Coordinates of C-alpha atoms in Angstrom, one line a residue:
Chain G
M704 CA -88.4 -45.8 -35.7
K705 CA -88.7 -42.4 -34.2
P706 CA -85.4 -41.2 -32.7
P707 CA -85.6 -40.6 -29.0
T708 CA -86.5 -37.0 -28.3
T709 CA -84.1 -35.1 -26.1
S710 CA -85.7 -32.2 -24.5
P711 CA -83.3 -29.2 -24.7
T712 CA -82.5 -27.6 -21.4
L713 CA -81.7 -23.9 -20.8
D714 CA -78.3 -22.7 -19.9
V715 CA -79.6 -20.3 -17.3
A716 CA -76.1 -19.2 -16.3
A717 CA -75.4 -18.1 -19.9
I718 CA -78.7 -16.4 -20.1
R719 CA -78.0 -14.5 -16.9
R720 CA -74.7 -13.2 -18.3
Q721 CA -76.7 -11.5 -21.1
F722 CA -78.4 -9.2 -18.5
P723 CA -75.9 -6.7 -17.2
I724 CA -78.3 -5.5 -14.5
L725 CA -78.4 -8.9 -12.8
A726 CA -74.8 -8.4 -11.7
R727 CA -75.8 -5.3 -9.7
E728 CA -75.7 -5.1 -5.9
V729 CA -78.6 -3.7 -3.9
N730 CA -78.2 -2.8 -0.3
G731 CA -74.9 -4.7 -0.2
N732 CA -76.4 -7.9 -1.6
R733 CA -76.4 -9.3 -5.1
L734 CA -79.7 -8.3 -6.7
V735 CA -82.4 -10.9 -6.6
Y736 CA -84.9 -9.6 -9.1
L737 CA -88.4 -11.1 -8.6
D738 CA -90.5 -8.3 -9.9
N739 CA -90.7 -9.5 -13.5
G740 CA -94.5 -9.2 -13.5
A741 CA -94.0 -5.5 -13.2
T742 CA -91.3 -5.3 -15.8
A743 CA -88.6 -7.6 -17.0
Q744 CA -84.9 -6.8 -17.4
K745 CA -83.3 -6.3 -20.8
P746 CA -80.7 -8.5 -22.4
Q747 CA -77.7 -7.1 -24.1
P748 CA -79.0 -7.7 -27.7
V749 CA -82.0 -5.4 -26.9
I750 CA -79.8 -2.7 -25.3
D751 CA -77.5 -3.0 -28.4
A752 CA -80.3 -2.8 -30.9
M753 CA -81.5 0.4 -29.3
A754 CA -78.1 2.0 -29.1
H755 CA -77.4 1.0 -32.7
Y756 CA -80.6 2.7 -33.8
Y757 CA -79.6 6.0 -32.2
R758 CA -76.0 5.7 -33.4
E759 CA -76.6 4.7 -36.9
L760 CA -80.3 4.9 -38.0
N761 CA -82.1 7.7 -36.2
A762 CA -84.6 9.4 -38.6
N763 CA -88.3 9.8 -38.8
I764 CA -90.0 6.9 -40.6
H765 CA -92.4 6.3 -43.4
R766 CA -92.2 9.7 -45.1
G767 CA -88.6 10.5 -45.7
V768 CA -87.0 9.9 -49.1
H769 CA -83.5 10.0 -47.7
H770 CA -81.3 7.0 -46.9
L771 CA -81.5 7.2 -43.1
S772 CA -85.3 7.4 -43.1
Q773 CA -85.6 4.4 -45.4
Q774 CA -83.2 2.4 -43.2
A775 CA -85.1 3.4 -40.0
T776 CA -88.4 2.6 -41.7
H777 CA -87.1 -0.8 -42.8
A778 CA -85.9 -1.6 -39.3
Y779 CA -89.2 -0.6 -37.7
E780 CA -91.3 -2.5 -40.2
Q781 CA -89.0 -5.5 -39.9
A782 CA -89.8 -5.4 -36.1
R783 CA -93.5 -5.5 -37.0
E784 CA -92.8 -8.5 -39.2
T785 CA -90.9 -10.2 -36.3
V786 CA -93.9 -9.7 -34.1
R787 CA -96.3 -10.9 -36.7
A788 CA -94.3 -14.1 -37.3
Y789 CA -93.9 -14.7 -33.6
I790 CA -97.6 -14.4 -32.7
H791 CA -98.5 -16.0 -36.1
A792 CA -100.8 -13.2 -37.2
E793 CA -102.0 -13.6 -40.8
Q794 CA -100.7 -10.2 -41.9
A795 CA -98.4 -7.5 -40.5
A796 CA -101.2 -5.0 -40.9
E797 CA -102.9 -6.7 -38.0
V798 CA -100.0 -5.8 -35.7
L799 CA -100.6 -2.4 -34.3
F800 CA -97.8 -0.8 -32.3
T801 CA -99.1 0.9 -29.2
S802 CA -97.5 2.2 -26.1
G803 CA -98.5 -0.9 -24.2
T804 CA -101.3 -3.2 -23.1
T805 CA -103.3 -0.4 -21.5
A806 CA -103.2 1.6 -24.7
G807 CA -104.3 -1.4 -26.8
I808 CA -107.3 -2.2 -24.6
N809 CA -108.3 1.5 -24.5
L810 CA -108.1 1.6 -28.3
V811 CA -110.5 -1.4 -28.7
A812 CA -112.8 -0.1 -26.0
T813 CA -113.0 3.3 -27.6
C814 CA -113.0 2.6 -31.3
W815 CA -114.9 -0.7 -31.3
G816 CA -117.1 0.3 -28.4
R817 CA -118.2 3.6 -29.8
K818 CA -119.3 2.0 -33.0
H819 CA -120.8 -1.2 -31.8
L820 CA -122.0 -1.0 -28.2
K821 CA -125.6 -0.2 -27.8
P822 CA -127.7 0.5 -24.7
G823 CA -128.3 -2.8 -22.9
D824 CA -125.3 -4.6 -24.5
E825 CA -123.0 -6.5 -22.2
I826 CA -119.3 -7.0 -21.8
I827 CA -118.0 -9.8 -19.6
L828 CA -114.8 -9.4 -17.5
S829 CA -113.5 -11.6 -14.7
T830 CA -112.9 -10.9 -11.1
M831 CA -109.1 -11.2 -11.6
E832 CA -108.7 -8.5 -14.2
H833 CA -106.0 -5.8 -13.9
H834 CA -107.5 -2.3 -13.6
S835 CA -106.4 -1.6 -17.2
N836 CA -108.8 -4.4 -18.4
I837 CA -111.6 -2.9 -16.2
V838 CA -111.6 0.8 -16.3
P839 CA -111.6 1.3 -20.2
W840 CA -114.7 -0.9 -20.3
Q841 CA -116.3 1.0 -17.5
L842 CA -115.7 4.3 -19.3
I843 CA -117.1 3.1 -22.6
C844 CA -120.1 1.3 -21.0
Q845 CA -121.0 4.6 -19.3
Q846 CA -120.9 6.4 -22.6
Q847 CA -122.9 3.7 -24.5
Q848 CA -125.2 2.8 -21.6
S849 CA -123.9 -0.7 -21.8
R850 CA -123.2 -3.0 -18.9
L851 CA -120.4 -5.0 -17.4
K852 CA -120.9 -8.5 -16.2
I853 CA -118.4 -10.1 -14.0
L854 CA -117.3 -13.7 -14.5
P855 CA -116.6 -15.1 -11.0
I856 CA -113.5 -17.1 -10.0
T857 CA -112.9 -20.0 -7.6
H858 CA -110.9 -19.5 -4.4
A859 CA -107.9 -21.1 -6.0
G860 CA -108.0 -18.5 -8.7
E861 CA -109.6 -20.2 -11.7
L862 CA -112.3 -18.8 -14.0
R863 CA -115.7 -20.4 -13.2
L864 CA -116.6 -21.6 -16.7
D865 CA -119.9 -22.9 -15.4
A866 CA -120.9 -19.4 -14.5
F867 CA -119.5 -18.1 -17.8
Q868 CA -122.0 -20.2 -19.7
E869 CA -124.8 -18.7 -17.7
L870 CA -123.5 -15.1 -18.2
L871 CA -123.2 -15.4 -21.9
S872 CA -126.3 -14.3 -23.8
E873 CA -127.4 -12.6 -27.0
R874 CA -126.6 -9.3 -25.2
T875 CA -123.0 -10.3 -24.8
R876 CA -120.9 -8.3 -27.3
L877 CA -117.4 -8.8 -26.0
V878 CA -115.5 -10.8 -23.4
A879 CA -112.3 -9.2 -22.1
I880 CA -110.1 -11.6 -20.0
A881 CA -106.6 -11.9 -18.9
H882 CA -104.7 -14.7 -20.5
V883 CA -102.6 -15.0 -17.4
S884 CA -103.5 -13.3 -14.0
N885 CA -100.8 -10.8 -13.0
T886 CA -101.6 -11.3 -9.3
L887 CA -102.3 -15.0 -9.1
G888 CA -100.4 -16.4 -12.0
S889 CA -103.4 -18.5 -13.1
V890 CA -103.2 -19.4 -16.8
N891 CA -106.8 -19.1 -18.0
P892 CA -108.5 -21.6 -20.3
V893 CA -108.7 -19.0 -23.1
A894 CA -109.3 -21.4 -25.9
R895 CA -112.4 -22.6 -24.2
V896 CA -113.4 -19.0 -23.4
I897 CA -113.1 -18.1 -27.0
E898 CA -115.0 -21.1 -28.2
L899 CA -117.9 -20.4 -25.8
A900 CA -117.9 -16.7 -26.6
H901 CA -117.8 -17.2 -30.3
A902 CA -120.6 -19.7 -30.2
Q903 CA -122.7 -16.9 -28.7
G904 CA -121.5 -14.4 -31.3
A905 CA -119.4 -12.4 -28.9
L906 CA -115.9 -11.1 -29.6
V907 CA -112.9 -11.9 -27.3
L908 CA -110.1 -9.6 -26.2
L909 CA -107.3 -11.2 -24.3
D910 CA -105.0 -9.2 -22.0
G911 CA -101.7 -10.9 -22.8
A912 CA -99.4 -8.8 -20.8
Q913 CA -98.5 -11.6 -18.4
A914 CA -98.6 -14.4 -20.8
M915 CA -96.2 -13.3 -23.5
P916 CA -93.0 -13.4 -21.3
H917 CA -93.7 -17.0 -20.5
M918 CA -95.3 -18.8 -23.4
R919 CA -95.8 -18.9 -27.2
V920 CA -99.0 -17.4 -28.3
D921 CA -100.5 -18.2 -31.7
V922 CA -103.4 -15.8 -32.3
Q923 CA -104.7 -17.7 -35.3
A924 CA -104.7 -21.0 -33.5
L925 CA -106.6 -19.4 -30.6
G926 CA -108.9 -17.6 -33.0
V927 CA -108.8 -14.6 -30.7
D928 CA -110.2 -11.3 -32.0
F929 CA -108.0 -8.9 -30.1
Y930 CA -104.8 -9.6 -28.2
A931 CA -103.0 -6.8 -26.3
F932 CA -99.5 -7.0 -24.8
S933 CA -96.6 -4.9 -23.6
G934 CA -93.0 -5.0 -24.7
H935 CA -91.4 -4.2 -21.4
K936 CA -92.6 -7.3 -19.6
M937 CA -91.1 -9.5 -22.3
F938 CA -87.5 -8.1 -22.2
A939 CA -88.2 -5.1 -24.5
P940 CA -88.2 -1.4 -23.6
T941 CA -91.0 0.4 -21.9
G942 CA -93.4 2.5 -23.9
V943 CA -94.0 0.0 -26.6
G944 CA -96.6 -2.7 -27.0
V945 CA -98.8 -4.4 -29.5
L946 CA -102.5 -4.7 -30.2
Y947 CA -103.2 -7.6 -32.5
G948 CA -106.7 -7.4 -34.1
K949 CA -108.3 -9.4 -36.9
A950 CA -108.0 -7.2 -40.1
A951 CA -111.8 -7.2 -40.8
L952 CA -112.5 -5.9 -37.3
L953 CA -109.8 -3.3 -37.4
N954 CA -110.8 -2.1 -40.8
D955 CA -114.3 -1.7 -39.6
M956 CA -113.3 0.4 -36.6
P957 CA -113.0 4.2 -36.8
P958 CA -109.5 5.6 -36.1
Y959 CA -108.4 6.3 -32.5
Q960 CA -106.4 9.5 -32.6
G961 CA -106.1 11.9 -35.4
G962 CA -102.8 13.3 -36.7
G963 CA -99.9 12.6 -39.1
E964 CA -99.1 9.1 -40.3
M965 CA -102.7 8.0 -40.1
I966 CA -104.2 9.9 -43.0
E967 CA -104.4 9.3 -46.7
R968 CA -105.6 12.7 -47.8
V969 CA -106.6 15.8 -45.7
T970 CA -108.6 18.7 -46.7
F971 CA -110.6 21.0 -44.5
D972 CA -113.8 19.4 -45.7
K973 CA -112.9 15.8 -45.4
T974 CA -110.0 13.5 -44.4
T975 CA -109.6 10.0 -45.7
F976 CA -107.6 7.6 -43.5
A977 CA -104.5 5.5 -44.2
E978 CA -104.7 1.7 -44.5
L979 CA -103.9 -0.6 -41.6
P980 CA -101.9 -0.5 -39.5
H981 CA -101.2 3.2 -40.0
K982 CA -104.8 4.2 -39.5
F983 CA -104.3 3.5 -35.7
E984 CA -100.8 4.9 -35.4
A985 CA -101.1 8.6 -35.5
G986 CA -98.0 10.7 -34.9
T987 CA -94.3 9.7 -34.9
P988 CA -94.3 6.3 -33.2
N989 CA -91.9 5.0 -30.6
I990 CA -89.4 3.9 -33.3
V991 CA -86.6 2.7 -31.0
G992 CA -89.2 1.0 -28.9
G993 CA -90.5 -1.0 -31.8
I994 CA -87.0 -1.9 -32.9
G995 CA -86.2 -2.9 -29.3
L996 CA -89.3 -5.1 -29.2
G997 CA -88.3 -6.8 -32.4
A998 CA -84.9 -7.5 -30.9
A999 CA -86.4 -8.8 -27.7
I1000 CA -88.7 -11.2 -29.5
A1001 CA -85.9 -12.4 -31.7
W1002 CA -83.8 -13.0 -28.6
F1003 CA -86.6 -14.8 -26.7
A1004 CA -87.6 -16.9 -29.6
Q1005 CA -84.2 -18.5 -29.8
F1006 CA -85.0 -20.6 -26.7
D1007 CA -87.0 -23.7 -27.0
A1008 CA -90.5 -22.9 -25.7
E1009 CA -90.8 -26.2 -23.9
A1010 CA -87.5 -25.8 -22.2
V1011 CA -88.5 -22.3 -21.0
T1012 CA -91.8 -23.7 -19.6
A1013 CA -89.9 -26.6 -17.9
H1014 CA -87.4 -24.3 -16.3
E1015 CA -90.1 -21.9 -15.1
Q1016 CA -92.4 -24.7 -13.8
D1017 CA -89.4 -26.1 -11.9
L1018 CA -88.9 -22.7 -10.3
L1019 CA -92.7 -22.5 -9.5
A1020 CA -92.8 -25.9 -7.9
Y1021 CA -89.6 -25.3 -5.9
A1022 CA -90.6 -21.8 -4.7
T1023 CA -94.1 -23.0 -3.9
A1024 CA -92.8 -25.9 -1.8
Q1025 CA -90.1 -23.8 -0.1
L1026 CA -92.4 -20.9 0.8
S1027 CA -95.2 -23.2 1.9
A1028 CA -92.8 -24.9 4.3
L1029 CA -92.3 -21.6 6.2
P1030 CA -94.7 -21.2 9.1
R1031 CA -97.3 -18.5 8.7
V1032 CA -97.0 -18.1 4.9
T1033 CA -100.2 -18.4 2.9
I1034 CA -100.0 -18.6 -0.9
L1035 CA -102.9 -17.0 -2.8
G1036 CA -103.6 -18.4 -6.2
T1037 CA -103.3 -22.2 -6.3
A1038 CA -104.7 -23.0 -9.7
P1039 CA -103.2 -26.1 -11.2
H1040 CA -102.2 -24.3 -14.3
K1041 CA -100.0 -21.3 -13.3
V1042 CA -97.0 -19.4 -14.6
C1043 CA -94.2 -18.7 -12.1
V1044 CA -95.9 -15.9 -10.1
I1045 CA -96.4 -16.4 -6.4
S1046 CA -98.6 -14.1 -4.3
F1047 CA -98.4 -14.6 -0.6
L1048 CA -99.2 -13.3 2.8
L1049 CA -97.0 -13.5 5.9
A1050 CA -99.5 -14.0 8.8
D1051 CA -101.0 -10.6 9.4
A1052 CA -97.9 -8.6 8.5
H1053 CA -98.5 -5.7 6.1
P1054 CA -97.1 -6.5 2.7
F1055 CA -95.4 -3.1 2.7
D1056 CA -93.4 -4.1 5.7
V1057 CA -92.5 -7.5 4.2
G1058 CA -91.4 -5.8 0.9
T1059 CA -89.3 -3.2 2.7
I1060 CA -87.4 -5.9 4.7
L1061 CA -87.0 -8.0 1.6
D1062 CA -85.6 -5.0 -0.2
Q1063 CA -83.0 -4.5 2.5
Q1064 CA -81.8 -8.0 1.7
G1065 CA -81.6 -7.2 -2.1
V1066 CA -84.7 -9.1 -3.0
A1067 CA -87.0 -7.1 -5.3
V1068 CA -90.7 -8.1 -5.1
R1069 CA -93.9 -6.2 -5.5
T1070 CA -96.3 -5.5 -2.7
G1071 CA -99.8 -4.1 -2.7
H1072 CA -102.9 -4.7 -4.7
H1073 CA -101.2 -5.1 -8.0
C1074 CA -103.8 -3.0 -9.8
T1075 CA -106.4 -5.7 -9.0
Q1076 CA -108.5 -4.2 -6.3
P1077 CA -111.6 -6.1 -7.1
L1078 CA -109.6 -9.3 -6.7
M1079 CA -108.3 -8.1 -3.3
D1080 CA -111.9 -7.4 -2.4
F1081 CA -112.7 -11.0 -3.4
Y1082 CA -110.1 -12.3 -1.0
N1083 CA -111.0 -9.6 1.5
I1084 CA -107.3 -8.4 1.8
S1085 CA -105.6 -5.1 1.1
G1086 CA -102.6 -6.5 -0.7
T1087 CA -100.1 -9.3 -1.1
V1088 CA -96.4 -9.8 -1.6
R1089 CA -95.8 -11.0 -5.1
A1090 CA -92.7 -12.8 -6.4
S1091 CA -92.7 -13.1 -10.1
F1092 CA -90.0 -15.0 -12.0
A1093 CA -88.6 -14.9 -15.5
I1094 CA -86.4 -17.1 -17.7
Y1095 CA -83.2 -15.8 -16.1
N1096 CA -84.1 -16.6 -12.5
H1097 CA -82.7 -19.7 -10.8
R1098 CA -83.1 -21.8 -7.8
A1099 CA -80.5 -19.9 -5.8
E1100 CA -82.8 -16.9 -6.0
V1101 CA -85.7 -18.9 -4.6
D1102 CA -83.4 -19.8 -1.7
A1103 CA -82.6 -16.1 -1.2
L1104 CA -86.2 -15.2 -1.3
V1105 CA -87.2 -17.8 1.2
A1106 CA -84.3 -16.8 3.6
A1107 CA -85.4 -13.2 3.3
V1108 CA -89.0 -14.0 4.0
A1109 CA -88.0 -16.1 7.0
R1110 CA -86.0 -13.2 8.4
A1111 CA -88.9 -10.8 7.8
A1112 CA -91.2 -13.2 9.7
N1113 CA -88.9 -13.0 12.7
M1114 CA -88.6 -9.3 12.6
L1115 CA -92.3 -8.7 12.1
A1116 CA -93.6 -11.3 14.6
Chain X
M869 CA -85.5 20.7 23.1
T870 CA -85.6 22.4 19.8
I871 CA -86.6 20.6 16.6
N872 CA -82.9 20.5 15.5
Q873 CA -81.7 19.2 18.9
I874 CA -84.1 16.3 18.6
Q875 CA -83.1 15.6 15.0
D876 CA -79.4 15.6 16.1
A877 CA -80.2 13.2 18.9
I878 CA -82.0 10.8 16.5
I879 CA -79.1 10.9 14.1
E880 CA -76.8 10.0 17.0
E881 CA -79.0 7.1 18.1
F882 CA -79.1 5.7 14.6
G883 CA -75.3 6.1 14.2
C884 CA -75.0 3.1 16.6
F885 CA -76.6 0.7 14.2
N886 CA -74.2 -1.1 11.9
R887 CA -76.7 -3.5 10.5
W888 CA -79.8 -2.6 8.6
M889 CA -81.7 -5.2 10.7
D890 CA -81.0 -3.3 13.9
K891 CA -82.2 -0.1 12.3
Y892 CA -85.5 -1.6 11.1
E893 CA -86.0 -3.5 14.4
Y894 CA -85.6 -0.2 16.2
L895 CA -88.1 1.4 13.8
I896 CA -90.6 -1.3 14.4
D897 CA -90.2 -0.9 18.1
L898 CA -90.6 2.9 17.9
G899 CA -93.8 2.3 15.9
K900 CA -95.2 0.4 18.8
K901 CA -94.7 3.4 21.1
L902 CA -96.3 5.9 18.8
P903 CA -99.0 8.0 20.5
I904 CA -101.9 6.4 18.8
I905 CA -104.8 8.5 17.4
E906 CA -108.0 7.8 19.2
P907 CA -110.3 5.5 17.2
Q908 CA -113.0 8.1 16.7
Y909 CA -110.5 10.2 14.8
K910 CA -109.5 7.4 12.4
T911 CA -111.7 8.9 9.8
E912 CA -111.4 10.0 6.2
Q913 CA -110.7 13.5 7.4
H914 CA -107.5 12.4 9.2
L915 CA -106.4 9.8 6.6
I916 CA -103.3 10.4 4.4
R917 CA -103.7 7.9 1.7
G918 CA -100.8 6.0 0.3
C919 CA -101.0 3.4 -2.5
Q920 CA -100.1 0.7 0.0
S921 CA -99.9 1.8 3.6
Q922 CA -102.3 4.3 5.1
V923 CA -101.5 6.9 7.7
W924 CA -103.9 8.7 10.1
L925 CA -102.8 11.9 11.6
R926 CA -104.4 14.3 14.0
A927 CA -103.0 17.6 15.3
E928 CA -104.3 19.7 18.2
L929 CA -103.1 23.1 19.3
R930 CA -102.5 23.1 23.1
N931 CA -101.2 26.2 24.8
G932 CA -99.6 27.4 21.6
A933 CA -97.9 24.1 20.8
V934 CA -99.0 21.3 18.5
T935 CA -99.7 17.8 19.7
F936 CA -99.8 15.0 17.3
T937 CA -101.4 11.6 17.4
A938 CA -101.2 9.1 14.5
D939 CA -101.4 5.6 13.3
S940 CA -100.6 3.4 10.3
D941 CA -101.5 -0.1 9.1
A942 CA -97.8 -0.9 8.4
L943 CA -95.2 -1.2 11.2
I944 CA -92.3 0.4 9.4
T945 CA -94.4 3.3 8.3
K946 CA -95.6 3.6 11.9
G947 CA -91.9 3.7 13.1
I948 CA -91.1 6.6 10.8
I949 CA -94.2 8.5 11.9
A950 CA -93.1 8.0 15.5
L951 CA -89.8 9.6 14.6
L952 CA -91.5 12.5 12.9
V953 CA -93.9 13.0 15.8
R954 CA -91.0 12.9 18.2
V955 CA -89.3 15.7 16.3
L956 CA -92.3 17.9 15.8
D957 CA -94.6 17.2 18.9
A958 CA -95.0 20.0 21.3
Q959 CA -93.3 22.5 19.0
Q960 CA -94.5 25.9 18.0
P961 CA -96.6 26.0 14.8
M962 CA -94.2 28.5 13.1
D963 CA -91.2 26.3 13.8
I964 CA -93.0 23.2 12.4
A965 CA -93.9 25.1 9.3
H966 CA -90.4 26.2 8.6
T967 CA -88.3 23.3 9.8
E968 CA -86.0 21.4 7.5
L969 CA -86.3 17.7 8.3
Y970 CA -82.7 16.7 7.6
F971 CA -82.6 13.7 9.9
I972 CA -84.5 11.5 7.5
D973 CA -81.6 11.7 4.9
A974 CA -79.0 11.4 7.6
I975 CA -80.3 8.1 9.0
G976 CA -80.8 6.7 5.5
L977 CA -84.6 6.6 5.4
Q978 CA -84.9 9.0 2.5
A979 CA -86.1 6.2 0.2
H980 CA -89.2 6.1 2.2
L981 CA -89.9 9.7 1.4
S982 CA -89.3 9.5 -2.3
P983 CA -92.4 10.4 -4.4
T984 CA -93.3 6.7 -4.9
R985 CA -96.9 6.0 -4.4
S986 CA -96.2 3.2 -2.0
N987 CA -96.6 5.0 1.3
G988 CA -98.1 8.2 2.5
L989 CA -95.0 9.5 4.1
L990 CA -94.1 12.3 1.7
S991 CA -97.6 13.7 1.9
M992 CA -97.5 13.2 5.6
V993 CA -94.5 15.5 5.9
N994 CA -96.2 18.0 3.8
T995 CA -99.3 17.7 5.9
L996 CA -97.3 18.1 9.1
K997 CA -95.9 21.3 7.8
S998 CA -99.2 22.7 6.5
I999 CA -100.7 22.0 9.9
G1000 CA -97.9 24.1 11.4
E1001 CA -98.6 26.8 8.8
K1002 CA -102.4 26.7 9.5
F1003 CA -102.0 26.9 13.3
S1004 CA -99.4 29.7 13.1
K1005 CA -101.9 31.8 11.1
A1006 CA -104.7 31.0 13.5
H1007 CA -102.5 31.8 16.5

């Protein structure tokens, strides 16, 4: 007989103690940090790993014969291996370190697009994309005389898969979609998107910036062609991110930037390029960033993924209920499958005013268009107030948010 | 009153507020009293773009002094504009161009003038001063 399964729960109080910044006061109140969609805070092990690197290991990597350089190289490549194992890439060479999601998407748009996009070819994006998953494609489409097709969404904030099937054609070369919407929190049915796109012979790039801090992603199980994400939204430092790409695709693409690190042999007549991943990593990389990302993933991976989901879904349900109970609050993004991101409007109050009054009460949220202006146009609004949660948030912070919003409602009425 | 006399008066007024709420409620009230720019001037030419809140500002030279009208889509931004207009309205262009707006720091609103992209206030202050500059040359 199968033993009864006990679902492990998170000790959120213990997790919070690992984030020194959460003890801070802001405007005389204990900080309530609900801007995790913009960037997450860093736990002590990440801060320590970065300090350790500068105290003990700092050297340039890959070329040095001396001890420090070898140790630093080992630490950096170990971080790459940590990422590989975590996202379950087949080989470490498929894990390219970048400066973030934006850089990863630009790399694919530029290197893959220049080689493969022809006049009349089509790329499909959705209405809910972040500007960094729109503008790189616009730029390359202009250069290659290719076209963007926009996959519409429902009012609740879900991709319209019926329309997707109609948009897909033999002209579709690539589909670039957010795994999770940064503004609405919708978790998109990416497995189905990939299945449909592949059936049509199109590649799929997923913008994983908002998914990685909340869920385990297995790139091989998904069968995704490119997956881009940022370190800083998943408890790692800023300025580092990852582009995963299938080796065959990456090998086939020309290099991005030229420089040191990415070459095999340079003469003035001809340069041959290094193997993956170095072909796409010109110049001295963000070494401490890579090491910090490895530490962040090692830290995050210690928690049971289901327990993380259960905790964050509890916060989502609680916050949604509490905010909805306030008069004059409207929540945007009501897809059944969401991460703990809540965009809302307070009657006709300007989000800037709401955000400013929340800040006075120590509650950090984001206001504005969240770099998704086409999505704002879809809802015919100029912006929202967005509360975005992470593993370390707890119900007391939902209460603080709700009280702060209620006060803002009074002041701005 | 001179620019600095008005600034000092504002600092004194704000000194009475012990709670942040009172200060912001006062700002919101001030915003409601801002001399509003006439609708036909709410154009691209008079727009100071912020990432989040927009500001419209119009200046006219009347008998050697500058008159301002303005508007914003956010109430708190509007309140801060109302303060700036109160300080600089009906002043000489040269004085506007060379003034040091120390009251903003003194009443604890400097965060709104940091070079974040969230509001157009920093560029508005620069615009106010360049209007003074422009009119003092034309004068």
